[in-house]
Tab-separated table of C-alpha atoms in Angstrom:
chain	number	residue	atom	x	y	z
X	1	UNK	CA	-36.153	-2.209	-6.841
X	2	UNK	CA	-37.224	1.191	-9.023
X	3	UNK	CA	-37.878	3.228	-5.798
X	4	UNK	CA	-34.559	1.979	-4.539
X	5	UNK	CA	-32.571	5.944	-3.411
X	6	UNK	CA	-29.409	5.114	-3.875
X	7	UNK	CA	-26.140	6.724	-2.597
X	8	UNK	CA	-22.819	6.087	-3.633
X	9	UNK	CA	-20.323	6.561	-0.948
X	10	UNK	CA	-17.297	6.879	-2.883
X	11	UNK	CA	-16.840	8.759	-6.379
X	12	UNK	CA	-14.635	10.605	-7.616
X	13	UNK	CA	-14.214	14.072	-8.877
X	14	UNK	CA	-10.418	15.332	-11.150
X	15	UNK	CA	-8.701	18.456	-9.478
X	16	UNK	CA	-5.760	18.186	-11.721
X	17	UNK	CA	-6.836	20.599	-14.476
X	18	UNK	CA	-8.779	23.009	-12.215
X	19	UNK	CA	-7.538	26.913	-12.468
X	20	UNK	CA	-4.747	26.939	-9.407
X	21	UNK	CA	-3.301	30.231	-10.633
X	22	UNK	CA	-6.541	31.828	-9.864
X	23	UNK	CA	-7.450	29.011	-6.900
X	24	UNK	CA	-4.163	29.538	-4.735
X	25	UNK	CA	-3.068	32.359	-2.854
X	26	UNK	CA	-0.687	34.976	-4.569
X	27	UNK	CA	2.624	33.382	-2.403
X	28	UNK	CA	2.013	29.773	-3.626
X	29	UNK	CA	1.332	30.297	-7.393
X	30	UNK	CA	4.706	29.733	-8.509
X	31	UNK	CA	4.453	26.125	-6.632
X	32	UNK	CA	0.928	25.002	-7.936
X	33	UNK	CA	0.549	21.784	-9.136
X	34	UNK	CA	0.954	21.558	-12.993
X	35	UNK	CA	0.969	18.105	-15.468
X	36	UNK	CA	3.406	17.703	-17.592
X	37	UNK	CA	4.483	14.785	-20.016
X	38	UNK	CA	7.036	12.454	-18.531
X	39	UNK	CA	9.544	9.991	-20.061
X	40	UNK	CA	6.636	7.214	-21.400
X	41	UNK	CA	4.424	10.088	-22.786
X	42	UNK	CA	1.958	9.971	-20.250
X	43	UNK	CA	0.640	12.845	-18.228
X	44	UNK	CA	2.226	12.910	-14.723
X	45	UNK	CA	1.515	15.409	-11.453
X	46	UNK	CA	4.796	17.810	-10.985
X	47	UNK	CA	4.741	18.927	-7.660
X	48	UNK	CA	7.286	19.911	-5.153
X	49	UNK	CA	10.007	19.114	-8.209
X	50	UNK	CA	8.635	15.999	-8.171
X	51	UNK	CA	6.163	13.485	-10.377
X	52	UNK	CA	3.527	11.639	-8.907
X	53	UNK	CA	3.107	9.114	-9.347
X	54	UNK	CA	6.510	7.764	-10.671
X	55	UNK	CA	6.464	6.854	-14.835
X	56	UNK	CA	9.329	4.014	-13.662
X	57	UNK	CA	10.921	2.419	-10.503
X	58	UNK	CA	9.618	1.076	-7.758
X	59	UNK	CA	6.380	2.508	-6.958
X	60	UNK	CA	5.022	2.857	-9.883
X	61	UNK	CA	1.682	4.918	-10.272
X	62	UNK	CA	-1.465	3.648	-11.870
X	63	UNK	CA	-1.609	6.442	-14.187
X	64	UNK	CA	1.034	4.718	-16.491
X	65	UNK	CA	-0.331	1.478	-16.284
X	66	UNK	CA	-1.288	-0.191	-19.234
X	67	UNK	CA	-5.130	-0.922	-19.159
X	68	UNK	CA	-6.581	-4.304	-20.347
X	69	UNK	CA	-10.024	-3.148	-19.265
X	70	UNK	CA	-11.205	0.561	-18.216
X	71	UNK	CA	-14.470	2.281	-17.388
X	72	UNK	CA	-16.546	4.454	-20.376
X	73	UNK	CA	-14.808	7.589	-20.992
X	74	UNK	CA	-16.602	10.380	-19.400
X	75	UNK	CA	-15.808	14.196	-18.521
X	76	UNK	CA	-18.287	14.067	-15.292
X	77	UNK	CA	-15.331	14.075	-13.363
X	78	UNK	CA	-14.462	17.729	-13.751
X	79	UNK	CA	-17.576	18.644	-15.154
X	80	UNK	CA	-20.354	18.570	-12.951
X	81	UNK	CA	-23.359	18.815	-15.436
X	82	UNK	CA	-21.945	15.450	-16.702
X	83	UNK	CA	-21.687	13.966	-13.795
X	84	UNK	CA	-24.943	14.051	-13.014
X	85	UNK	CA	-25.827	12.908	-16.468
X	86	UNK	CA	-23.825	10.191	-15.394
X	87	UNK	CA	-25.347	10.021	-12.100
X	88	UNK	CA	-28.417	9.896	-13.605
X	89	UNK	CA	-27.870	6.783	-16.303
X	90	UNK	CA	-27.082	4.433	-12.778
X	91	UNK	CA	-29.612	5.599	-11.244
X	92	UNK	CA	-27.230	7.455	-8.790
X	93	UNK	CA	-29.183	10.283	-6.526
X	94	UNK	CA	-26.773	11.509	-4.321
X	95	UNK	CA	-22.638	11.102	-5.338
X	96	UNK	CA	-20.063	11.878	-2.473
X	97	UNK	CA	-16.682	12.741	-3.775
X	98	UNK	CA	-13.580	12.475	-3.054
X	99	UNK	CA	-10.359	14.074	-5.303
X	100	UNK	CA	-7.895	12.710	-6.923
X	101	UNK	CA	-4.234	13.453	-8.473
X	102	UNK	CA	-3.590	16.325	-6.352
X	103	UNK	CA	-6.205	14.833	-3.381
X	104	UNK	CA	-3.850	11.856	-3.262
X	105	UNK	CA	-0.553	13.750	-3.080
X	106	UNK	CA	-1.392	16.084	-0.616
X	107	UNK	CA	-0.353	13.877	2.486
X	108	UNK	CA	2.637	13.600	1.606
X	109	UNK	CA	4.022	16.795	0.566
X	110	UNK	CA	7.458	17.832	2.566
X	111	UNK	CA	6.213	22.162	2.370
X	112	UNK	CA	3.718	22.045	5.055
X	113	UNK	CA	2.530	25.652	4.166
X	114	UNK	CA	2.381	24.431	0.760
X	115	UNK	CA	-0.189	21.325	1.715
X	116	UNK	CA	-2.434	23.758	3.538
X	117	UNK	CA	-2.623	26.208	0.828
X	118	UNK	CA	-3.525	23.555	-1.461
X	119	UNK	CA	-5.981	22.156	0.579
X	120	UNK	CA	-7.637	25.501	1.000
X	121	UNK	CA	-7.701	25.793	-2.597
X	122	UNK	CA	-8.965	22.519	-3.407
X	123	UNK	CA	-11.789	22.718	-1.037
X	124	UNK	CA	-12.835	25.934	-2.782
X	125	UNK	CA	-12.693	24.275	-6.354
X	126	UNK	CA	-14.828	21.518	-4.741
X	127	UNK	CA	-16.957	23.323	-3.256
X	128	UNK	CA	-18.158	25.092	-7.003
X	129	UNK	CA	-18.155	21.589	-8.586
X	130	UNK	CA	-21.227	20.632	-5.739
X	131	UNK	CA	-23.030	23.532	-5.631
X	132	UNK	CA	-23.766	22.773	-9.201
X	133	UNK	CA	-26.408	20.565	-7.594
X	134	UNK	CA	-25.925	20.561	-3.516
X	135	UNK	CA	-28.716	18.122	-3.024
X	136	UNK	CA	-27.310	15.536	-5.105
X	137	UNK	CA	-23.415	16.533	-5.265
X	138	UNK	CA	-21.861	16.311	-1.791
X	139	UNK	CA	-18.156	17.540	-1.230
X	140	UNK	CA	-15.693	15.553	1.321
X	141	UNK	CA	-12.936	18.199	2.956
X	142	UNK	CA	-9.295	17.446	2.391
X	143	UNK	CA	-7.202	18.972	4.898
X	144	UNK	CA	-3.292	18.945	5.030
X	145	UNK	CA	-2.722	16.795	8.168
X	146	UNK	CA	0.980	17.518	8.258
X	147	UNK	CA	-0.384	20.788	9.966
X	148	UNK	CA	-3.120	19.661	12.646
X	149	UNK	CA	-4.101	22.753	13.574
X	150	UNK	CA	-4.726	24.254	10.565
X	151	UNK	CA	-6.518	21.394	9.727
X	152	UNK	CA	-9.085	21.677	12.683
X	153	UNK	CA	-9.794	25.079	11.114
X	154	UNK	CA	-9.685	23.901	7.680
X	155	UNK	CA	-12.162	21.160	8.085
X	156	UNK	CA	-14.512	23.736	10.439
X	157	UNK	CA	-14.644	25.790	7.303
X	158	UNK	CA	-15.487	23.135	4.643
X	159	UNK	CA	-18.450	21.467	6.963
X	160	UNK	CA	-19.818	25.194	8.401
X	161	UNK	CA	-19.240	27.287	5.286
X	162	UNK	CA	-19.172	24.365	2.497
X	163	UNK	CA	-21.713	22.221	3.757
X	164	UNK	CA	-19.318	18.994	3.340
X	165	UNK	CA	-20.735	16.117	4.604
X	166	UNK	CA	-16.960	14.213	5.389
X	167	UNK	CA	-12.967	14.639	5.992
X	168	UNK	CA	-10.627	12.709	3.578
X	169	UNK	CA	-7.293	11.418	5.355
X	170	UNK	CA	-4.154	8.602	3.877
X	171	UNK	CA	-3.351	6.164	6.670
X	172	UNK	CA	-0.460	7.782	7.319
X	173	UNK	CA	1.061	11.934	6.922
X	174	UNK	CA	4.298	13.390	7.739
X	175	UNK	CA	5.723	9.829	9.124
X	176	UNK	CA	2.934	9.902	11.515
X	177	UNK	CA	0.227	7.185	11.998
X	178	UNK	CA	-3.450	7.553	12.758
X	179	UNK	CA	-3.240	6.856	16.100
X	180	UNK	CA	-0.148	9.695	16.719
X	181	UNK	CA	-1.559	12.025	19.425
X	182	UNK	CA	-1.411	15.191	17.283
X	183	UNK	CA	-4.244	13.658	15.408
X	184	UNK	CA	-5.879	14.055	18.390
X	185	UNK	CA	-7.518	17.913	17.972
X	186	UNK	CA	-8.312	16.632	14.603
X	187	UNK	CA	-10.747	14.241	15.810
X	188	UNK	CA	-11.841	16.286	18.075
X	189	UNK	CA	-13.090	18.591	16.095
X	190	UNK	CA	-14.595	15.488	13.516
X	191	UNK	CA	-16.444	14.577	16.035
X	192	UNK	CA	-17.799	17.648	17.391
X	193	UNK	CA	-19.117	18.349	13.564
X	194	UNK	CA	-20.319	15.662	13.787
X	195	UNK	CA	-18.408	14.148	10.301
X	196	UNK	CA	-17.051	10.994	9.616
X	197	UNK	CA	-13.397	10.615	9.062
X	198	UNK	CA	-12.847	8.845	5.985
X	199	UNK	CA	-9.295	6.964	5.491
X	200	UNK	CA	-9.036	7.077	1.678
X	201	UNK	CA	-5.892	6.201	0.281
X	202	UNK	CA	-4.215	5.493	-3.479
X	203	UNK	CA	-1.479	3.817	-5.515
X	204	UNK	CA	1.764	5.801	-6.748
X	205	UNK	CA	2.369	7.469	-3.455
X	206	UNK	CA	3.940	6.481	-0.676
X	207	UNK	CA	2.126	2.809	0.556
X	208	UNK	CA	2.549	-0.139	2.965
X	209	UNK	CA	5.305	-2.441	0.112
X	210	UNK	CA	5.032	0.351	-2.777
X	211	UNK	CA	8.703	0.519	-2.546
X	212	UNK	CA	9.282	-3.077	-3.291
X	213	UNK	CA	7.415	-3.445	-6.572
X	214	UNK	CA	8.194	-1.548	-9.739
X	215	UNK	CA	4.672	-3.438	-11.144
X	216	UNK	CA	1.449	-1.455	-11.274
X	217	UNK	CA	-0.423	-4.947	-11.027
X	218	UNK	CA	1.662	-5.828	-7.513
X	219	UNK	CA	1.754	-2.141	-6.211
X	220	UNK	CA	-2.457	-1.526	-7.400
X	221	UNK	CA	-3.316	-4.774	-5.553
X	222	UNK	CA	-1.112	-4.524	-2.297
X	223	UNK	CA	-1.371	-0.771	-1.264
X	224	UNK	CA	-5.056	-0.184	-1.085
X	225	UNK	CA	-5.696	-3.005	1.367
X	226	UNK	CA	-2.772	-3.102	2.926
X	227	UNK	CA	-2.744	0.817	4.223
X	228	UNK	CA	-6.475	0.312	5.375
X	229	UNK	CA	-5.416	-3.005	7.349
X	230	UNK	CA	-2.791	-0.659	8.849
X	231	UNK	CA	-5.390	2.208	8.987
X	232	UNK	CA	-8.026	0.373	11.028
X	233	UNK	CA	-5.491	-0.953	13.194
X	234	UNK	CA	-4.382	2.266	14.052
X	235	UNK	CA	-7.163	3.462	14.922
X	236	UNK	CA	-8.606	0.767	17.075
X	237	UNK	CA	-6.043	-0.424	18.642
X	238	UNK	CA	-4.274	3.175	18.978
X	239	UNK	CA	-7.605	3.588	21.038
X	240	UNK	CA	-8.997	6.911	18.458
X	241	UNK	CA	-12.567	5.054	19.034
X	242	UNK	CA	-12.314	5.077	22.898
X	243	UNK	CA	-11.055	8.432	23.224
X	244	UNK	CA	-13.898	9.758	20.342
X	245	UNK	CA	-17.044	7.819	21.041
X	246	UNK	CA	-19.244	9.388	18.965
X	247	UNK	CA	-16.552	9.559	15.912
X	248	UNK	CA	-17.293	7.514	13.145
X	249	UNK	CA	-14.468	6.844	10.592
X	250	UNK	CA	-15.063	4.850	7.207
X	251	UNK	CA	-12.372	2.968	5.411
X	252	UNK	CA	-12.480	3.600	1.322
X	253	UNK	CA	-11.454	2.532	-1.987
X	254	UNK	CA	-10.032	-1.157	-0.968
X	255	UNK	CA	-13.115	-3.258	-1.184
X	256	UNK	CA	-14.667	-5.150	2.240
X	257	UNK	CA	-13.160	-8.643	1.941
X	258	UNK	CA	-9.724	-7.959	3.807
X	259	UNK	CA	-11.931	-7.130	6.802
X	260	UNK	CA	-12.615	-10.166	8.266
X	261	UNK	CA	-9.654	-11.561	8.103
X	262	UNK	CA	-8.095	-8.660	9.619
X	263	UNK	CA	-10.706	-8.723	12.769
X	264	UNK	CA	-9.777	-12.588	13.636
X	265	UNK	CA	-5.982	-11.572	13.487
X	266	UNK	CA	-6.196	-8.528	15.564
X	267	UNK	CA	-8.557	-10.564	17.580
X	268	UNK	CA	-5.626	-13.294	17.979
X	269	UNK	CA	-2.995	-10.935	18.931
X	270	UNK	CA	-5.249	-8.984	21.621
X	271	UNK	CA	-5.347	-12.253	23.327
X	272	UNK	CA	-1.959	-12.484	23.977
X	273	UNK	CA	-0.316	-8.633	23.226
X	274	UNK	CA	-3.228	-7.430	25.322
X	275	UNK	CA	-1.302	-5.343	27.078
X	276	UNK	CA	0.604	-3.354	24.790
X	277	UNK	CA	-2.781	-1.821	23.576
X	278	UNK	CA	-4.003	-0.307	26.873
X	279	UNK	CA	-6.291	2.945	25.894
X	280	UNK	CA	-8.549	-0.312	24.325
X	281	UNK	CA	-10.921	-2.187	26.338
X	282	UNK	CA	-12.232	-4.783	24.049
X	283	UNK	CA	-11.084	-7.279	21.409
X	284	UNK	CA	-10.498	-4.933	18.142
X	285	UNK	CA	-13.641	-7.129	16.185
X	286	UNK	CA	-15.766	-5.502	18.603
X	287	UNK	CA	-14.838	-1.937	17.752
X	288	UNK	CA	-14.614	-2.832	14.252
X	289	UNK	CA	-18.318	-4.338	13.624
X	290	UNK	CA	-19.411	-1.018	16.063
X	291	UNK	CA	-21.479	1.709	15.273
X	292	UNK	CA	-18.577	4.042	14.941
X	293	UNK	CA	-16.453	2.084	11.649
X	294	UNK	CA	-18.156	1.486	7.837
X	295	UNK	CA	-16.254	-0.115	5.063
X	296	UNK	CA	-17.199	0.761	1.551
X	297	UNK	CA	-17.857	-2.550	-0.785
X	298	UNK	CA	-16.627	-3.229	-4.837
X	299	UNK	CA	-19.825	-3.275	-6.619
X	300	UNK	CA	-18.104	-6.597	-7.945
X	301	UNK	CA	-16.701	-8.295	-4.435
X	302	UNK	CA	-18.035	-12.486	-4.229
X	303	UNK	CA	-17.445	-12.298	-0.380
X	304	UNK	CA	-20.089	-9.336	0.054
X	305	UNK	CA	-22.816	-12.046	1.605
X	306	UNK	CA	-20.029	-13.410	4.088
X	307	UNK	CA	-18.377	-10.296	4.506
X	308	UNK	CA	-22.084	-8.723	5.430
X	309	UNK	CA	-22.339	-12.075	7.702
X	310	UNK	CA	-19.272	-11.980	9.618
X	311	UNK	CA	-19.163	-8.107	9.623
X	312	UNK	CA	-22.398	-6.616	9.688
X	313	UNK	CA	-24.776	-5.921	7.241
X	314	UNK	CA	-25.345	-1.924	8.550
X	315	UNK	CA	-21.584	-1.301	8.274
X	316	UNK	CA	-20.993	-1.465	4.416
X	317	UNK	CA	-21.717	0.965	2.221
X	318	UNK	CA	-21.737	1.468	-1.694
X	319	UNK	CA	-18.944	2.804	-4.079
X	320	UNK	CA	-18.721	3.147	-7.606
X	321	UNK	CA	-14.888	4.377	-7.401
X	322	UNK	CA	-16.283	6.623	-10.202
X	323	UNK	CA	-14.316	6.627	-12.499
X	324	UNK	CA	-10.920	5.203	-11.724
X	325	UNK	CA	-9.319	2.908	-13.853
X	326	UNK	CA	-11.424	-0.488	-11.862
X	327	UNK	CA	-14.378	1.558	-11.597
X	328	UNK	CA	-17.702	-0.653	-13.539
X	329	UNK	CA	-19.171	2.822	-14.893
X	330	UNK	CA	-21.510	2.378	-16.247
X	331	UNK	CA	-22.746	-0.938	-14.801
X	332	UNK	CA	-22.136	-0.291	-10.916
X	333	UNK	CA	-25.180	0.202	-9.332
X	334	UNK	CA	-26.778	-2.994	-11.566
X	335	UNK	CA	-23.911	-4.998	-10.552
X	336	UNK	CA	-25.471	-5.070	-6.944
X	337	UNK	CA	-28.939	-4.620	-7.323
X	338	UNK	CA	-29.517	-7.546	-9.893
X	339	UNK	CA	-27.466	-9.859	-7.408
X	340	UNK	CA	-30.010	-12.897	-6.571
X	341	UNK	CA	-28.518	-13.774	-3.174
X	342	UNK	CA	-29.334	-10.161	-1.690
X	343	UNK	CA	-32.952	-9.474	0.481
X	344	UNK	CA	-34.692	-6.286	-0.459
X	345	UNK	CA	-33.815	-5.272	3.074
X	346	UNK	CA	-30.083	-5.679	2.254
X	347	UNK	CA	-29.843	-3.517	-1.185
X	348	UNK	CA	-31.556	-0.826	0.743
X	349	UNK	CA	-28.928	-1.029	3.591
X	350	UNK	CA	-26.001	-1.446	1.115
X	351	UNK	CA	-27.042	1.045	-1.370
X	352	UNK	CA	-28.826	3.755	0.770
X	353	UNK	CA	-29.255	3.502	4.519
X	354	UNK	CA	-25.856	2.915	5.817
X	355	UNK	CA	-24.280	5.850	4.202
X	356	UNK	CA	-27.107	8.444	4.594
X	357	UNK	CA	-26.549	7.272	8.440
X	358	UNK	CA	-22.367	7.491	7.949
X	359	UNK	CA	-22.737	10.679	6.295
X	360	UNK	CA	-26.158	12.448	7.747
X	361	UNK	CA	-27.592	13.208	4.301
């Protein structure tokens, strides 16, 4: 389909190297995130006295893994003239990003003053990477949840004075779940903007069985899917949906086959846990195949026609994952579109409509 618009719902953009000195504010300089080499000779995050992710142990990060297959090298993502170069050989007209290294750590860091300062900062370094080409480059907030209230104002600045189009949150921050009722000005305040919440989360921080694995194959494959299982349980069943109707929140970066799965167990269990759910009103399936909830596909996933079948074919939407490690860069967006088992009607659901829709662009 050559007049196909395409919009990728999840890429990727590298904070790590951007100028914090000059980015933070004068009190938090001395704490700003800095890479150094650890113990394997790989580049790690130091942060808070700590690396992120971990070079051994349990919980190992990603970063150190050793690749048998990664994406073409590119600099697009901390150069923005690149990335639309890059943007431009897929066929990609409108990217919406998400961080990285630092984006990932930030729920979890114990100097709540700290997180928000950060967040401010990264917002602004965002925020100059998109408006090398607004139309086309859209920014997603990151706000330091450990602090709700200075997130509420955090995120009103990014979408009023930024222009992002989305808020970034783990499934968890600060030992507190999604559903924890000091999330609840938060969402508030998403849905006023009228932004989706997105629940993105990563490997090499703290994760639903990180700590039992010291494998980067076991921790990769377990963590993404598992947190957004937890995630979208959270929020359904913690009733976020009923209390927000006109939120939408969009779960990122683990692919769209755990979903159905997850809906017939959560289905089970309302059956007969019914009422230890009670700000719900419905079977969790029905909140998660509404209007409110998207799911991002793998450009690579074999269960995308039953997943679109069981789920809904207007609540998945596109991402490249540019450029992690799994990401198909270059070969994403042909990955989908030369698929023979998907209707002209679908691509243009999967690749454009649902996420313009999820993200008002």
């Amino acid at each position: 389909m050559d007049n196909l618009r395409i919009i990728d719902a999840d890429g990727h953009v590298q904070e790590r190297d951007a100028d914090w000195q000059e980015l933070l504010d004068p009190p938090y300089r001395k704490h700003a995130p800095k890479m150094v080499t650890g113990p394997d000779g790989k580049e790690q995050l130091l942060l808070e006295g700590k690396i992120w992710a971990k070079p051994s142990g349990t919980g190992l990060g990603i970063g150190t893994a050793p690749y048998s297959r990664r994406p073409q090298k590119t600099t697009g993502m901390f150069d923005p003239v690149q990335r639309l170069k890059d943007m431009d050989l897929e066929g990609i007209e409108t990217a919406v990003n998400f961080g990285t290294t630092v984006f990932l750590t930030l729920p979890f860091l114990e100097d709540h003053d700290l997180a928000c300062a950060i967040a401010h900062a990264y917002n602004t370094w965002l925020d100059g990477y998109c408006k090398t080409k607004p139309q086309r480059l859209k920014g997603v907030a990151l706000v330091a949840m450990q602090e709700p209230k200075e997130a509420v104002k955090e995120l009103e600045r990014c979408v009023k004075e930024l222009g992002f189009v989305a808020v970034a949150t783990s499934a968890h921050s600060a030992g507190r779940n999604l559903d924890h009722p000091d999330f609840y000005p938060f969402y508030a305040k998403a849905q006023e903007l009228a932004v989706p919440v997105c629940v993105h989360v990563g490997s090499g921080r703290p994760a639903a069985a990180a700590d039992r694995f010291n494998n980067a194959f076991f921790v990769h494959a377990t963590t993404h899917a598992f947190e957004q299982m937890i995630g979208v349980m959270c929020i359904v069943g913690g009733g976020i949906l009923e209390l927000y109707p006109k939120l939408k929140v969009a779960f990122l970066e683990a692919g769209a086959g755990w979903v159905p799965y997850w809906m017939e167990r959560l289905d089970e269990h309302y059956e007969y846990l019914q009422p230890t759910v009670p700000l719900i009103k419905k079977p969790p399936s029905e909140y998660m195949r509404s209007e409110q909830v998207y799911y991002s596909f793998e450009p690579d996933e074999h269960t995308l026609n039953f997943v679109m079948d069981y789920v809904g074919e207007d609540r998945l939407v596109f991402a490249s994952d540019y450029n992690h490690g799994d990401s198909k860069f270059p070969h994403t967006v042909e990955s989908v579109t030369e698929r023979k088992n998907l209707s002209a009607s679908q691509l243009r659901k999967l690749m454009c409509d649902n996420a313009a829709r999820l993200y008002n662009i």
